[in-house]
């Protein structure tokens, strides 16, 4: 792939990932949290299912159940935690906490799957958690939103491990479409059971919903998977550290959230940590071993 095109697509997809926190926080002025993300991903899943109608679908009940479980963690768990957390913490803090998930993948993969990771990746985990401590002002704010931001990262890490295990047996695009749809339905169910759903129908609320469903979901996922399929997955995944950067930047530009130095320093530590966790494994013919 042309380097310029590759770099441009990386910037677009990570900017869409990060900016969705600030846009979503604005959306909470018109729609309750779970209803907002429920509509977003149900709509995105329905639209994307039209594009994958002719692709290979699971032929067993187990395959469909696996997609549903992934939707529970990847969409319902992650997005539910993120958007409820935005009620009490900033978009910057929520994005930084959520994108800790690559660090948690290393820990969960070691404890529950038996994966083995290199020393440089464990150094990245240490840097990442140190960054969270610094970001939160050198002490832990035990606010509800902070815990939810962290739980969102936990849910994303679990989904990542499940996708690594079950994903190869399911068409990537089909999995993406239906996990969003199932997750969206679960979020709508959560909206009518654990919150008082409300929505204001106006140009602003409709514009935000369309942006989140189309640009920040379908387009963002399409570009990301295109990059993973047409480039080195390890090197591409390393660029995820740009997403929380855009989360902080968009929070400042769109919402006017102040960027304090602990957030900058902590974010830098987390970016370094995620970069080290995703450091490509040296080839066998390389003398330097990391």
XYZ file of C-alpha atoms in Angstrom:
290
model
C 0.000 0.000 0.000
C 1.157 3.532 -0.780
C 2.710 5.013 2.390
C 0.834 8.273 2.072
C -2.503 6.472 1.678
C -1.648 4.153 4.570
C -0.789 7.070 6.859
C -3.891 9.013 5.825
C -6.192 6.053 6.523
C -4.538 5.460 9.911
C -5.137 9.092 10.867
C -8.764 8.989 9.685
C -9.731 5.802 11.524
C -7.981 6.682 14.798
C -9.387 10.228 14.669
C -12.886 8.776 14.267
C -12.263 6.427 17.210
C -11.020 9.185 19.478
C -13.435 11.947 18.496
C -16.472 9.743 19.134
C -15.998 10.350 22.872
C -16.460 14.117 22.547
C -19.281 13.799 20.001
C -20.962 11.219 22.223
C -20.753 13.508 25.242
C -22.599 16.195 23.261
C -25.194 13.583 22.298
C -25.909 12.927 25.983
C -27.519 16.365 26.126
C -30.318 15.007 23.932
C -30.399 11.234 24.511
C -29.898 9.037 27.580
C -26.577 7.081 27.473
C -27.694 3.514 26.780
C -30.420 4.613 24.388
C -27.887 6.703 22.449
C -25.423 3.857 21.903
C -28.233 1.347 21.492
C -29.661 3.303 18.555
C -26.152 3.942 17.207
C -25.087 0.304 16.987
C -28.449 -1.201 16.126
C -28.628 1.201 13.166
C -24.974 0.571 12.231
C -25.441 -3.203 12.471
C -28.587 -3.143 10.338
C -26.960 -1.029 7.638
C -23.792 -3.097 7.581
C -25.742 -6.389 7.484
C -27.120 -5.286 4.101
C -23.586 -5.077 2.722
C -22.607 -8.535 4.021
C -25.821 -10.316 2.986
C -24.022 -12.323 0.281
C -20.957 -13.163 2.339
C -20.485 -16.459 4.170
C -22.532 -16.605 7.378
C -22.106 -19.117 10.237
C -23.807 -22.413 9.474
C -24.136 -23.575 13.068
C -25.937 -22.265 16.128
C -22.600 -22.160 17.956
C -21.208 -19.736 15.364
C -24.141 -17.361 15.852
C -23.848 -17.646 19.644
C -20.150 -16.785 19.427
C -20.960 -13.624 17.472
C -23.591 -12.740 20.077
C -21.140 -13.187 22.963
C -18.580 -11.010 21.175
C -21.306 -8.400 20.693
C -22.051 -8.565 24.417
C -18.472 -7.635 25.332
C -17.235 -5.643 22.293
C -20.269 -3.424 21.765
C -22.666 -3.643 24.720
C -20.024 -3.873 27.442
C -17.503 -1.404 26.037
C -19.882 1.223 24.727
C -22.304 0.985 27.625
C -19.483 1.645 30.087
C -18.017 4.469 27.993
C -21.196 6.459 27.533
C -22.397 6.112 31.124
C -18.908 7.109 32.316
C -19.169 10.324 30.280
C -21.834 11.452 32.735
C -19.235 11.951 35.482
C -15.783 12.158 33.860
C -14.383 14.030 30.876
C -14.184 12.647 27.346
C -10.378 12.799 27.672
C -10.308 10.655 30.818
C -12.805 8.161 29.408
C -10.847 7.720 26.155
C -7.538 7.203 27.982
C -9.018 4.640 30.388
C -10.839 2.760 27.612
C -7.787 2.465 25.373
C -5.907 0.659 28.132
C -7.346 -2.523 26.630
C -4.126 -3.667 24.839
C -2.383 -3.646 28.225
C -5.125 -5.759 29.787
C -4.994 -8.203 26.858
C -1.429 -9.085 27.896
C -2.470 -9.707 31.515
C -5.649 -11.658 30.721
C -3.927 -13.600 27.949
C -1.261 -14.717 30.407
C -3.653 -15.605 33.232
C -6.501 -17.256 31.352
C -5.292 -18.297 27.893
C -1.698 -19.286 28.593
C -0.190 -16.801 26.145
C 3.468 -15.920 26.534
C 4.663 -12.366 26.055
C 8.093 -10.817 25.685
C 9.867 -8.669 28.233
C 9.315 -5.493 26.185
C 5.555 -6.092 26.283
C 5.533 -6.394 30.073
C 7.514 -3.155 30.246
C 4.718 -1.642 28.172
C 2.121 -2.865 30.690
C 4.030 -1.197 33.533
C 4.292 2.057 31.571
C 0.587 1.913 30.783
C -0.640 1.509 34.336
C 1.813 4.139 35.543
C 0.286 6.433 32.933
C -3.217 5.827 34.283
C -2.013 6.708 37.798
C -0.448 9.939 36.525
C -3.475 10.815 34.374
C -5.767 10.608 37.386
C -3.652 13.189 39.219
C -1.217 10.840 40.993
C -4.009 9.344 43.050
C -6.998 7.169 42.304
C -10.319 8.959 41.912
C -12.803 6.297 42.923
C -15.587 7.964 40.993
C -18.260 5.884 39.335
C -17.238 7.094 35.888
C -13.604 6.138 36.472
C -14.544 2.591 37.372
C -16.804 2.381 34.315
C -14.017 3.625 32.044
C -11.776 0.880 33.398
C -14.522 -1.751 33.072
C -14.926 -0.680 29.448
C -11.247 -1.512 28.884
C -11.716 -4.865 30.655
C -14.681 -5.730 28.441
C -12.719 -4.733 25.314
C -9.771 -6.916 26.364
C -12.081 -9.914 26.871
C -13.652 -9.298 23.459
C -10.195 -9.119 21.865
C -9.228 -12.524 23.258
C -12.558 -14.021 22.149
C -12.126 -12.604 18.640
C -8.617 -14.059 18.447
C -10.020 -17.462 19.395
C -13.288 -17.529 17.451
C -12.726 -14.886 14.773
C -10.749 -17.007 12.269
C -13.788 -19.276 11.834
C -16.146 -16.373 11.029
C -16.073 -13.921 8.129
C -14.615 -10.669 9.512
C -17.229 -8.400 7.949
C -20.132 -10.638 8.970
C -18.787 -10.767 12.527
C -18.455 -6.975 12.622
C -21.994 -6.380 11.371
C -23.808 -8.810 13.633
C -21.803 -8.182 16.784
C -22.717 -4.487 16.445
C -26.374 -5.378 15.853
C -26.574 -7.773 18.821
C -24.692 -5.344 21.048
C -27.016 -2.548 19.984
C -30.106 -4.604 20.863
C -28.636 -5.456 24.279
C -27.970 -1.766 24.893
C -31.561 -0.908 23.973
C -32.737 -3.603 26.391
C -30.500 -2.093 29.058
C -31.941 1.342 28.340
C -35.519 0.292 29.087
C -34.561 -1.688 32.198
C -31.819 0.231 34.063
C -32.263 3.865 32.987
C -35.053 6.280 32.259
C -34.765 6.512 28.472
C -35.369 9.870 26.885
C -34.601 11.461 23.532
C -35.039 14.913 22.039
C -35.675 14.782 18.302
C -34.038 17.746 16.591
C -31.420 18.426 13.921
C -28.548 18.226 16.419
C -29.551 14.881 17.952
C -30.245 13.277 14.555
C -26.945 14.574 13.149
C -25.027 13.157 16.111
C -26.728 9.761 15.823
C -26.026 9.563 12.089
C -22.395 10.581 12.589
C -21.862 8.008 15.362
C -23.616 5.218 13.454
C -22.118 5.834 10.006
C -18.790 7.646 10.356
C -17.687 6.549 13.837
C -18.919 2.958 13.436
C -19.288 1.668 9.858
C -16.651 3.858 8.163
C -14.224 3.592 11.074
C -14.518 -0.226 11.237
C -14.281 -0.556 7.443
C -11.044 1.446 7.274
C -9.536 -0.319 10.273
C -10.197 -3.809 8.937
C -8.958 -2.769 5.501
C -5.662 -1.686 7.088
C -5.392 -4.923 9.062
C -6.014 -7.025 5.953
C -3.698 -5.072 3.623
C -0.811 -4.291 5.979
C 1.128 -5.786 8.839
C -1.461 -6.355 11.630
C 1.136 -5.934 14.396
C 2.462 -2.645 13.088
C -1.032 -1.382 12.312
C -2.306 -2.205 15.808
C 0.534 -0.158 17.281
C -1.134 2.955 15.889
C -4.074 2.474 18.273
C -2.132 4.724 20.647
C -3.239 7.630 18.429
C -6.913 7.109 19.344
C -6.726 8.387 22.954
C -4.596 11.282 21.665
C -7.453 12.276 19.378
C -9.838 11.692 22.288
C -7.994 14.262 24.394
C -7.591 16.644 21.442
C -11.268 16.498 20.447
C -12.322 16.960 24.073
C -10.320 20.195 24.087
C -11.425 21.429 20.644
C -15.093 20.428 20.759
C -15.957 20.553 24.454
C -13.402 23.017 25.734
C -12.094 20.507 28.283
C -8.851 21.777 29.832
C -5.743 19.736 29.077
C -3.848 19.604 32.359
C -0.245 18.455 32.503
C -1.019 15.177 34.381
C -3.303 14.185 31.497
C -0.579 14.956 28.947
C 2.159 13.177 30.910
C -0.040 10.214 31.795
C -1.300 9.960 28.240
C 2.296 9.905 27.011
C 3.110 7.023 29.364
C 0.047 5.112 28.166
C 0.895 5.724 24.506
C 4.423 4.409 25.115
C 3.018 1.419 26.970
C 0.595 0.482 24.192
C 3.331 0.987 21.596
C 5.665 -1.400 23.482
C 2.901 -3.983 23.930
C 2.367 -3.949 20.164
C 6.097 -3.936 19.326
C 6.587 -6.345 16.390
C 8.408 -9.561 17.177
C 11.948 -9.584 15.694
C 12.544 -11.915 12.778
C 14.613 -15.008 13.367
C 17.529 -13.740 11.298
C 17.828 -10.565 13.373
C 20.648 -10.562 15.897
C 19.007 -8.149 18.333
C 16.507 -9.898 20.559
C 13.975 -7.753 22.441
